[in-house]
Amino acid sequence: MEINAINPWKWQDARSYAQAIEVKNVEGTLYVSGQTAINDDGISSNEDMKTQLIKSLVNLERVITEAGYSCSNIVRLNIYTTSTEELWPHFSIFQDWIAKHGTKQALTLLEVVSLFETLKVELEATVVR
């Protein structure tokens, strides 16, 4: 498999994403539903944005690895949040997670009116191998 980032500019590098990702010779593709701060019993978190972001990343990584894929091969990641204002102070947590895995992905960040129950952030990914 070959993954290539396409970046006509440099500014997106500071935001931990690529403008486009090209993937060649893929053996498999995993489409991951939005992962949130829901515990093993299916209870939605009512904690703050930072805590929910961390739990969402943990859950995303768990689904990806249990499927036999690698977080380093995330090629598309969508972030949904009920408040970009609340998310921005904790965006470095997301960037550190991306750096830890060496991920280069196309990314969309959307602020939405609401998410399921008490949730504040949701991460949806496409992973290849």
Backbone as a ProteinNet text record, in pm:
[ID]
protein_1_A
[PRIMARY]
MEINAINPWKWQDARSYAQAIEVKNVEGTLYVSGQTAINDDGISSNEDMKTQLIKSLVNLERVITEAGYSCSNIVRLNIYTTSTEELWPHFSIFQDWIAKHGTKQALTLLEVVSLFETLKVELEATVVR
[TERTIARY]
84	0	88.6	41	112.5	15.7	55.5	-25.2	53.9	-7.1	58.6	-27.9	32.2	-36.7	-16.6	-123	-116.5	-145.2	-44.5	-54.8	3.7	-80.8	-29.4	27.6	-9.3	35.2	105	158.3	224.8	142	46.6	-23.9	-101.6	-149.4	-226.8	-141.1	-8.7	80.1	66	50	34.9	-98.6	-189.8	-321.9	-338.3	-228.7	-223.9	-317.2	-318.9	-394.7	-336.5	-388.5	-347.7	-467.3	-439.8	-548.1	-615	-536.5	-590.3	-496	-551	-472.8	-501	-394.6	-405.6	-358.9	-436.8	-401.8	-402.2	-293.3	-281.1	-256	-303.5	-280.2	-332	-453.9	-517.3	-562.2	-537.8	-586.3	-721.2	-749.7	-875.8	-903.4	-1031.3	-1072.9	-1170.1	-1147.1	-1232	-1300.8	-1432.9	-1511.6	-1560.5	-1508.6	-1537.8	-1648.5	-1754.1	-1862.3	-1808.1	-1882.8	-1841	-1819.1	-1698.5	-1664.5	-1672.2	-1733.1	-1759.2	-1714.2	-1744.9	-1712.1	-1824.1	-1841.8	-1938	-1858.3	-1897.6	-1821.8	-1861.1	-1797.5	-1819.1	-1962.4	-2036.9	-2175.8	-2274	-2221.3	-2307.5	-2360.7	-2298	-2341.2	-2263.8	-2336.5	-2274.5	-2216.3	-2099.4	-2033.4	-2105	-2105.6	-2153.7	-2039.2	-1915.8	-1797.9	-1762.9	-1655.6	-1614.4	-1555.9	-1531.4	-1482.6	-1349.6	-1256.8	-1125.2	-1139	-1214.5	-1233.6	-1302.9	-1402.4	-1473.8	-1384.3	-1298.9	-1208.2	-1112.2	-1056	-962.6	-1032.3	-1151.3	-1224.8	-1263.5	-1298.7	-1332.1	-1211.9	-1093.2	-970.8	-939.4	-957.9	-936.1	-1031.1	-1157.5	-1255.5	-1225.8	-1184	-1149	-1032.4	-929.7	-813.2	-851.1	-939	-980.6	-1051.4	-1143.6	-1216.3	-1119.5	-1029.9	-935.6	-843	-786.8	-691.6	-761.7	-882	-954	-996.7	-1006	-1038.2	-912.9	-796.7	-672.1	-608.3	-647.2	-590.7	-500.1	-433.7	-342.1	-388.5	-382.6	-420.1	-331.6	-211.7	-122.6	-175	-272	-327.7	-466.3	-498.3	-621	-597.9	-687.5	-672.2	-778.9	-883.9	-990.4	-1041.3	-1055.7	-1105.3	-1197.8	-1318.8	-1414.9	-1434.5	-1430.1	-1453.4	-1582.7	-1675.8	-1800.1	-1796.9	-1830.4	-1832.4	-1950.8	-2001.3	-2108.9	-2055.3	-1921.6	-1863.1	-1715.6	-1686.6	-1545.7	-1475.2	-1546.1	-1488	-1438.2	-1513.6	-1471.1	-1362.1	-1364.5	-1267.9	-1128.8	-1118	-987.7	-884.5	-918.4	-815.2	-755.6	-822.8	-779.1	-736.3	-728.2	-694.7	-556.3	-467.6	-333.2	-338.8	-439.9	-457	-476.8	-562	-584.4	-455.3	-386.8	-263.5	-154.9	-144.1	-45.9	-78.8	-207.8	-250.2	-216	-240.4	-206.9	-55.7	22.4	169.1	219.7	160.5	200.3	188	85.1	60	121.7	174.9	232.8	128.4	9.7	-102.9	-100.8	-126.6	-151.3	-287.1	-385.1	-520.2	-586.7	-679.8	-770.7	-864.1	-901.3	-976.9	-1084.8	-1200	-1305.6	-1349	-1361	-1408.6	-1539.3	-1644.4	-1776.1	-1833	-1889.3	-1965.7	-2111.7	-2172.8	-2311.5	-2396.9	-2525.3	-2615.8	-2614.4	-2615.3	-2612.4	-2559.5	-2517.7	-2479.2	-2567.1	-2549.4	-2630.9	-2620.9	-2735	-2745.9	-2658	-2559.7	-2477.8	-2341.2	-2322.5	-2190.5	-2154.4	-2022.9	-1972.8	-1881.1	-1824.4	-1731.3	-1745.8	-1732.6	-1745.2	-1640.8	-1573.3	-1466.1	-1502.7	-1504	-1541.4	-1420.6	-1380.6	-1256.3	-1271.8	-1182.6	-1162.4	-1017.4	-995.9	-862.3	-836.1	-712.7	-677	-562.9	-547	-427.7	-399.2
-117.6	0	124.1	227.1	353.6	466.5	551.7	665.6	792.9	884.9	1010.8	1128.3	1223	1346.4	1448.7	1520	1627.2	1757.9	1845.6	1972.7	2085.1	2160	2271.1	2383.5	2386	2487.6	2422.1	2503.3	2453.1	2474.9	2568.7	2608.8	2496.4	2398.2	2289.5	2200.3	2201.8	2118.5	2151.5	2280.6	2322.5	2278.8	2237.2	2193.3	2041.9	1973.4	1826.4	1756.2	1804.8	1733.5	1761.2	1691.2	1709.4	1756.6	1827.7	1874.2	1758.2	1659	1540.2	1423.2	1303.7	1181.8	1089.7	1041.4	943.8	809.3	704.6	571	476.5	400.1	303.2	163.9	63.6	-76.6	-113.6	-79.4	-105.9	-251.1	-315.6	-452	-451.7	-344.8	-335.2	-192.9	-162.7	-30.4	-48.8	23.6	18.5	153.3	153.1	274.1	272.1	361.7	360.9	460.9	412	499.4	602.5	710	813.4	756.5	778.6	731.9	849	823.1	927.3	880.7	961.9	930.6	847.8	728	633.1	520.3	481.1	376.6	237.7	136.1	-2.5	-50.6	17.5	-19.1	60.7	146.8	225.4	353.1	396.8	519.3	638.4	740	860.8	946	1001.5	1087.3	1221.5	1275	1411.3	1499.1	1454.1	1527.8	1639.7	1711.9	1826.5	1784.3	1882.6	1857.2	1783.4	1823	1758.9	1610.2	1576.7	1437.8	1359.2	1419.8	1351.6	1332	1428.5	1413.7	1298	1290.4	1182.2	1046.3	1033.4	906.6	871.6	971	946.8	893.6	947.9	899.4	756.7	727.7	591.9	494.6	532	444.8	427.1	535.3	526.1	429.6	444.2	356.5	211	190	52.9	-14.4	55.8	-2.5	-34.4	58.8	40.1	-78.4	-86.6	-194.7	-329.6	-332.8	-459.7	-512	-422.6	-464.1	-508.9	-497.8	-539.6	-433.5	-310.9	-198.9	-117	-18.1	68.1	213.1	283.5	425.2	507.8	460.1	533.4	534	447.8	440.2	503.8	592.9	671.7	767.7	765.8	854.1	963.3	947	1047.6	1049.8	1170.7	1184.4	1304.7	1281.6	1389.6	1410	1535.2	1571.5	1651	1603.9	1675.6	1722.6	1847.8	1898.8	1993	1997.7	2090.1	2229.5	2242.6	2374.1	2378.1	2445.2	2462.4	2547.7	2638.6	2722.8	2638.6	2537.5	2447.3	2351	2313.7	2216.9	2277.3	2400.4	2460.1	2455.1	2485.4	2480.1	2340.2	2237	2098.5	2033.6	2112.7	2058.5	1994.8	2040.9	1982	1834.9	1794.7	1653.6	1571.6	1620.8	1555.7	1554.9	1667.7	1677.2	1585	1573.3	1481.8	1336.8	1302.6	1166.7	1138.1	1233.4	1221	1202.6	1284.6	1276.4	1142.4	1092.7	964.6	851.5	857.5	752.4	783	903.8	940.6	947	985.3	988.1	1114	1096.7	1206.8	1178.7	1261.2	1235	1361.1	1341.8	1449.2	1466.5	1590.9	1616.7	1720.6	1698.4	1798.1	1814.6	1939.4	1972.1	2048.5	1996.9	2058.4	2086.7	2206	2234	2204.5	2125.3	2083.4	2130.8	2133.4	2180	2085.2	1954.7	1858.7	1725.1	1644.4	1506	1420.2	1291.6	1199.3	1230.3	1240.1	1261.9	1377.7	1349.8	1455	1470.9	1414.2	1411	1543.6	1576	1703	1689.7	1568.9	1548.8	1406.7	1392.6	1262.6	1254.6	1140.1	1120.1	1005.7	1033.4	936.2	918.5	795.6	772	671.4	685.2	584.3	540.7	409.4	353.2	251.5	245.4	149.9	59.6	-50.7	-136.6	-206.4
0	0	0	-68.1	-75.1	-38.4	57.6	99.2	71.8	-3.2	-36.5	5.8	77.8	114.1	3.5	-30.2	-128.6	-55.6	-52.3	18.6	-65.6	-137.4	-215.8	-129	-1.1	93.4	211.4	301.9	422.7	549.8	546.2	667.3	733.2	657.2	717.8	807.3	787.7	869.5	1018.1	1050.5	1189.9	1248.9	1163.1	1208.4	1201.7	1170.6	1175.6	1077.7	953.7	852.2	714.6	615.7	476.2	395.3	285.5	198.7	125.7	89	22.7	49.2	44.2	62.3	-55.4	-117.2	-224.5	-169.8	-195.1	-148.1	-267.8	-281.5	-391.2	-334.4	-403.7	-370.1	-230.7	-205.3	-75.7	-67.8	45.8	70.7	140.8	213.1	285.1	327.4	347.4	393.7	508.7	616.1	734.6	750.2	751.1	771.8	916.2	996.8	1140.1	1170.7	1232.9	1278.4	1375.7	1393.6	1487.9	1625.9	1678.4	1812.8	1909.8	2023.2	2122.4	2259.9	2358.3	2497.1	2560.3	2507.4	2562.9	2627.4	2748.6	2818.5	2770	2825.3	2782.1	2802.5	2890.5	2916.1	2830.9	2740.2	2652.9	2715.1	2824.2	2891.7	2835.9	2790.1	2736.3	2848.5	2823.1	2921	2932.5	3052.1	3073	3124.9	3101.6	3147.9	3050.2	3080.5	2999.8	2865.3	2778.6	2642.9	2643.6	2729.2	2733.6	2763	2864.3	2904.3	2793.9	2730.3	2622.3	2499.9	2469.2	2355.9	2379.1	2498.2	2531.4	2519.4	2575.4	2569.5	2425.5	2346	2205.4	2129.2	2155.8	2091.9	2135.3	2263	2314	2243.7	2232.3	2168	2018.8	1952.4	1810.8	1791.4	1872.4	1862.5	1890.4	1984.4	2019	1901.7	1839.1	1725.6	1611.6	1582.9	1472.7	1498.3	1618.1	1646	1658.7	1715.8	1726.1	1588.5	1490.2	1353.5	1278.1	1342.5	1279.1	1191.3	1209.7	1134.1	1226.1	1166.7	1241.1	1234.6	1346.4	1348.8	1255.9	1228.9	1138.3	995.4	965.9	831.3	819.9	912.1	898.2	781.7	684.2	568.2	563.7	639.8	647.7	789.9	845.9	982.5	988.9	1033.1	1052	1201.6	1243.3	1383.1	1388.6	1468.6	1492.7	1637.3	1660.6	1797.1	1815.5	1936	1967.6	1997.9	2010.8	2039.2	1999.8	1889.4	1853.4	1957.8	2018.9	2123.8	2241.7	2279.4	2387.9	2342.8	2214.7	2163.1	2145.5	2094.6	2060.5	2171.5	2296.1	2400.8	2421	2371.8	2389.4	2257.4	2150.8	2019.5	2018.1	2106.5	2113.5	2155.2	2230.3	2267.2	2140.3	2051	1922.4	1840.3	1833.6	1755	1809.6	1940.3	2000.6	1964.7	1963.1	1927.6	1782	1694.6	1552.3	1536.3	1606	1597.9	1650.2	1759.2	1817.4	1715.8	1634.5	1535.9	1399.5	1381.3	1252.9	1142.3	1178.3	1084.8	999.2	870.4	777.2	716.3	746.2	700.9	648.6	556.2	519.2	638.6	667.2	789.6	765.4	826.3	829.6	973.9	1017.4	1151.7	1136.7	1197.9	1188.2	1326.5	1343.6	1464.5	1433.2	1519.4	1500.8	1618.2	1598.1	1702.5	1822.4	1794.5	1905	1855.5	1950.8	1927.9	2019.2	2013.8	2093	2242.1	2307.2	2451.9	2497.6	2582.7	2645.3	2579.3	2461.8	2398.9	2332.7	2336.1	2285.3	2164.3	2141.4	2031.1	1977.4	1844.9	1780.8	1667.8	1658	1560.8	1467	1336.5	1234.4	1140.8	1114.2	1039.6	926.8	829	725.4	734.7	742.5	763.4	653	605.6	499.8	543.4	469.3	485.1	354.8
[MASK]
+++++++++++++++++++++++++++++++++++++++++++++++++++++++++++++++++++++++++++++++++++++++++++++++++++++++++++++++++++++++++++++++++

